[in-house]
Coordinates of C-alpha atoms in Angstrom, one line a residue:
M1 CA 46.0 -49.8 -20.2
I2 CA 49.7 -49.5 -20.8
F3 CA 49.1 -46.6 -23.3
R4 CA 47.0 -44.8 -20.8
T5 CA 49.5 -45.2 -18.0
L6 CA 52.4 -43.9 -20.2
F7 CA 50.1 -41.0 -21.4
F8 CA 49.3 -40.1 -17.9
I9 CA 52.9 -40.1 -16.7
F10 CA 54.6 -38.4 -19.7
V11 CA 51.8 -36.2 -21.1
L12 CA 49.0 -35.4 -18.6
V13 CA 51.0 -35.0 -15.4
P14 CA 53.6 -32.6 -17.0
F15 CA 50.7 -30.7 -18.6
L16 CA 49.0 -30.2 -15.3
V17 CA 52.2 -29.1 -13.5
V18 CA 52.5 -26.2 -16.0
V19 CA 48.8 -25.4 -16.6
I20 CA 47.4 -25.4 -13.0
P21 CA 49.4 -22.4 -11.8
L22 CA 49.0 -20.7 -15.2
Q23 CA 45.3 -21.1 -15.2
A24 CA 45.1 -19.8 -11.6
L25 CA 47.0 -16.7 -12.7
I26 CA 44.7 -16.2 -15.8
L27 CA 41.6 -16.3 -13.5
L28 CA 43.3 -14.0 -11.0
L29 CA 43.9 -11.4 -13.7
R30 CA 40.5 -12.0 -15.2
L31 CA 41.9 -12.5 -18.7
P32 CA 39.2 -13.1 -21.4
F33 CA 40.9 -16.2 -22.8
W34 CA 40.4 -18.3 -19.6
P35 CA 38.5 -21.1 -21.4
V36 CA 41.5 -22.0 -23.6
L37 CA 43.5 -24.2 -21.2
P38 CA 40.4 -26.0 -19.7
R39 CA 39.4 -27.0 -23.3
L40 CA 42.9 -28.3 -24.0
F41 CA 42.8 -30.2 -20.7
H42 CA 39.5 -31.9 -21.7
R43 CA 40.9 -32.8 -25.1
L44 CA 43.9 -34.6 -23.4
G45 CA 41.4 -36.1 -21.0
C46 CA 39.5 -37.6 -23.9
V47 CA 42.7 -39.4 -25.0
F48 CA 43.4 -40.6 -21.5
L49 CA 39.9 -41.9 -20.9
G50 CA 39.5 -43.5 -24.4
L51 CA 36.8 -41.1 -25.6
R52 CA 36.3 -40.5 -29.3
V53 CA 34.1 -37.4 -29.5
Q54 CA 31.9 -36.7 -32.5
V55 CA 30.2 -33.2 -32.7
I56 CA 26.9 -32.5 -34.4
G57 CA 26.0 -28.8 -34.6
A58 CA 27.7 -26.1 -32.6
A59 CA 27.4 -24.3 -29.3
S60 CA 25.8 -20.9 -29.5
T61 CA 28.5 -18.2 -29.2
G62 CA 28.6 -14.5 -28.9
R63 CA 25.6 -14.2 -26.7
P64 CA 24.5 -15.2 -23.2
T65 CA 23.7 -18.9 -23.5
L66 CA 22.2 -21.5 -21.1
L67 CA 22.9 -25.0 -22.4
V68 CA 20.8 -27.8 -20.9
S69 CA 21.9 -31.4 -21.3
N70 CA 21.1 -34.9 -20.4
H71 CA 23.6 -36.6 -18.0
I72 CA 25.0 -40.1 -18.2
S73 CA 28.5 -40.1 -16.7
W74 CA 31.1 -37.7 -15.2
T75 CA 32.9 -38.3 -18.6
D76 CA 30.1 -36.1 -20.1
I77 CA 32.0 -33.1 -18.7
V78 CA 35.2 -34.1 -20.4
A79 CA 33.5 -34.8 -23.7
I80 CA 31.5 -31.6 -23.8
G81 CA 34.4 -29.5 -22.4
S82 CA 36.6 -30.7 -25.2
V83 CA 34.4 -29.2 -27.9
A84 CA 32.8 -26.2 -26.3
D85 CA 33.8 -23.3 -24.0
V86 CA 31.4 -23.6 -21.2
T87 CA 31.1 -23.2 -17.4
F88 CA 29.4 -26.2 -15.8
V89 CA 26.9 -26.2 -13.0
A90 CA 27.7 -29.0 -10.5
K91 CA 26.5 -30.2 -7.2
R92 CA 28.2 -28.6 -4.2
E93 CA 30.0 -31.8 -3.1
V94 CA 32.1 -31.8 -6.3
G95 CA 33.9 -28.7 -5.1
E96 CA 34.9 -30.6 -1.9
W97 CA 36.5 -33.6 -3.7
P98 CA 40.3 -33.7 -3.7
F99 CA 41.9 -32.6 -7.0
V100 CA 38.5 -32.7 -8.8
G101 CA 37.3 -29.7 -6.8
M102 CA 40.5 -27.7 -7.7
M103 CA 40.1 -28.5 -11.4
A104 CA 36.4 -27.6 -11.3
N105 CA 37.3 -24.2 -9.7
L106 CA 39.9 -23.5 -12.4
Q107 CA 37.0 -23.8 -14.9
R108 CA 34.9 -21.4 -13.0
T109 CA 32.4 -24.1 -12.1
I110 CA 29.2 -22.9 -10.4
Y111 CA 28.0 -25.0 -7.5
A112 CA 24.4 -25.9 -6.7
D113 CA 23.3 -27.1 -3.2
R114 CA 20.5 -29.5 -3.9
G115 CA 19.7 -30.0 -0.2
R116 CA 18.7 -26.3 0.3
R117 CA 16.0 -24.7 -1.7
S118 CA 17.2 -21.3 -0.5
A119 CA 20.5 -21.9 -2.3
T120 CA 18.8 -22.0 -5.7
G121 CA 18.7 -18.2 -5.9
R122 CA 22.4 -17.9 -5.2
T123 CA 23.3 -20.4 -7.8
A124 CA 21.0 -18.7 -10.4
R125 CA 22.5 -15.3 -9.7
A126 CA 26.0 -16.7 -10.3
M127 CA 24.8 -18.3 -13.6
G128 CA 23.1 -15.0 -14.6
R129 CA 26.3 -12.9 -13.9
H130 CA 28.4 -15.3 -15.9
M131 CA 26.0 -15.4 -18.9
A132 CA 25.5 -11.6 -18.8
S133 CA 29.2 -11.3 -19.7
G134 CA 28.6 -13.2 -22.9
N135 CA 29.6 -16.6 -21.6
A136 CA 27.9 -20.0 -21.8
V137 CA 26.7 -22.1 -18.8
L138 CA 25.8 -25.7 -19.0
L139 CA 23.2 -27.3 -16.7
F140 CA 22.6 -31.0 -16.5
A141 CA 18.8 -30.4 -16.3
E142 CA 17.7 -33.9 -15.2
G143 CA 19.4 -33.2 -11.8
Q144 CA 21.1 -36.6 -11.8
S145 CA 22.8 -39.1 -14.1
D146 CA 21.0 -41.9 -15.9
I147 CA 21.8 -45.0 -17.8
G148 CA 21.8 -43.3 -21.2
T149 CA 18.8 -45.0 -22.9
H150 CA 16.3 -42.3 -22.1
V151 CA 16.0 -38.8 -20.7
L152 CA 14.5 -38.0 -17.3
P153 CA 12.2 -35.0 -16.9
F154 CA 14.0 -31.7 -16.8
R155 CA 13.9 -29.8 -13.6
S156 CA 12.6 -26.3 -14.4
A157 CA 13.3 -24.6 -11.1
L158 CA 16.9 -23.7 -11.7
I159 CA 16.2 -22.9 -15.4
G160 CA 13.5 -20.5 -14.3
A161 CA 15.6 -18.9 -11.6
A162 CA 18.5 -18.5 -14.0
Q163 CA 16.1 -17.0 -16.5
H164 CA 15.3 -14.1 -14.2
A165 CA 18.8 -13.8 -12.9
M166 CA 20.1 -13.3 -16.4
I167 CA 17.7 -10.4 -17.0
D168 CA 18.6 -8.9 -13.6
A169 CA 22.3 -9.1 -14.4
G170 CA 21.8 -7.2 -17.7
A171 CA 21.6 -10.0 -20.2
R172 CA 19.0 -9.3 -22.8
D173 CA 19.9 -11.3 -25.9
V174 CA 19.6 -14.7 -24.2
V175 CA 19.2 -18.2 -25.7
I176 CA 18.7 -21.6 -24.2
Q177 CA 20.2 -24.5 -26.2
P178 CA 19.5 -28.2 -25.8
V179 CA 22.6 -30.5 -25.8
T180 CA 22.5 -34.3 -26.1
V181 CA 25.3 -36.6 -25.0
A182 CA 25.1 -40.2 -26.4
Y183 CA 27.5 -43.1 -26.0
T184 CA 27.0 -45.1 -29.2
R185 CA 29.9 -47.6 -29.5
L186 CA 32.4 -49.5 -27.4
Q187 CA 35.6 -50.5 -29.3
G188 CA 33.7 -49.8 -32.6
L189 CA 30.7 -51.9 -31.8
P190 CA 27.2 -50.7 -30.9
V191 CA 26.6 -50.4 -27.2
S192 CA 24.2 -52.9 -25.7
R193 CA 21.9 -52.1 -22.8
N194 CA 24.0 -54.2 -20.4
E195 CA 27.2 -52.5 -21.5
R196 CA 25.8 -49.1 -20.7
S197 CA 26.4 -49.9 -17.0
L198 CA 30.2 -49.8 -17.9
I199 CA 29.8 -46.1 -18.8
A200 CA 27.0 -44.6 -16.8
W201 CA 27.5 -43.4 -13.2
I202 CA 24.5 -45.0 -11.5
K203 CA 23.6 -45.0 -7.8
S204 CA 24.5 -48.6 -7.2
K205 CA 28.2 -47.9 -8.0
S206 CA 30.8 -46.1 -6.0
V207 CA 32.8 -43.3 -7.6
G208 CA 35.9 -45.5 -7.4
Q209 CA 34.2 -48.5 -9.1
N210 CA 32.9 -46.2 -11.9
I211 CA 36.3 -44.6 -12.5
A212 CA 38.0 -48.1 -12.6
E213 CA 35.6 -49.3 -15.2
I214 CA 36.1 -46.2 -17.4
L215 CA 39.9 -46.4 -17.2
S216 CA 40.1 -50.2 -17.8
G217 CA 37.3 -50.2 -20.4
P218 CA 37.5 -50.1 -24.2
V219 CA 37.5 -47.0 -26.4
K220 CA 34.1 -45.3 -26.2
D221 CA 32.5 -43.3 -29.1
V222 CA 30.5 -40.4 -27.7
T223 CA 28.4 -37.9 -29.7
V224 CA 27.8 -34.4 -28.4
A225 CA 24.8 -32.9 -30.4
F226 CA 23.9 -29.3 -30.1
G227 CA 20.2 -28.6 -30.8
T228 CA 18.4 -25.5 -32.0
P229 CA 19.0 -22.4 -29.8
M230 CA 15.7 -20.9 -28.6
P231 CA 15.3 -17.2 -27.5
L232 CA 14.7 -16.9 -23.8
S233 CA 12.8 -13.9 -22.4
E234 CA 11.8 -12.9 -19.0
S235 CA 8.1 -13.5 -19.7
D236 CA 8.6 -17.1 -21.0
N237 CA 7.0 -19.8 -19.0
R238 CA 9.9 -21.8 -17.4
K239 CA 8.0 -25.1 -17.5
A240 CA 7.2 -24.7 -21.2
V241 CA 10.8 -23.7 -22.0
S242 CA 12.2 -26.7 -20.0
K243 CA 9.7 -29.1 -21.7
A244 CA 10.7 -27.8 -25.2
A245 CA 14.4 -28.3 -24.5
E246 CA 13.7 -31.8 -22.9
I247 CA 11.8 -32.9 -26.0
Q248 CA 14.7 -31.8 -28.3
V249 CA 17.2 -33.7 -26.2
R250 CA 15.1 -36.8 -26.0
A251 CA 14.5 -36.9 -29.8
M252 CA 18.2 -36.5 -30.4
L253 CA 19.2 -39.2 -27.9
V254 CA 16.7 -41.7 -29.4
A255 CA 18.0 -41.0 -32.9
L256 CA 21.7 -41.3 -31.9
N257 CA 21.2 -44.5 -29.9
R258 CA 19.4 -46.0 -32.9
G259 CA 22.3 -45.0 -35.2
G260 CA 20.2 -42.5 -37.1
K261 CA 21.1 -39.0 -38.4
L262 CA 19.8 -35.8 -36.9
P263 CA 18.2 -33.2 -39.0
V264 CA 20.4 -30.2 -39.7
Q265 CA 19.7 -27.5 -37.2
A266 CA 19.3 -23.9 -38.4
P267 CA 21.3 -21.5 -36.3
L268 CA 19.9 -18.3 -35.0
P269 CA 20.8 -15.2 -37.0
G270 CA 24.2 -13.9 -36.0
N271 CA 25.3 -17.2 -34.4
D272 CA 28.7 -17.9 -36.1

């Protein structure tokens, strides 16, 4: 805890003092290298939070990409953001949180209002415009966080809406890529089922309690595994596409939790 306190005071705070106005300027000028500083911020965040990130595979690049992932904790964002240049889709309330909302805005986060079905189209259009520019958007497709032992059914509504919004925005060469986040070890030892509650953000815990447990807890090994990108066309059935991605994510999570190795994923042609 002493290390994290010193790191926060002497590294993270000075970094934020410089980077926050600089990133705001980069976004204002619409400069293409806007993801560079957020990725560096997430890497420092991993050190501060005690996250050791292992990457399997790679995020699809150079084409409009919708990444769909399981969701365990708010630290998933830090882990994924440290290894991939993505824009996250978050619930609307995140944008209203002090400091967190500001940092989310600086990473061009897209907000979804889960309480209003009419807002789905607006969120999808924002996702489509962002991806049509060749960027990647990550959606936590379960719609909520879970304990990390299994994957909840993926919600296909936003995936389907984004699918059509991408086409409408001019994105033709579109892929959907499954992503799995797995917390495998605490202080070098395999995570037990009971210990997963020290990581996961579950409904029975307040935000403050979860943050306190993360900050005071041991070093956490987390694996971010990128699955096989799948071409996504306007005519594809959104439920079938969502199910195929869900199956990939579930298989990867089971293998990682059991300490197994994932098969080597073959990239799409032209995905460097």
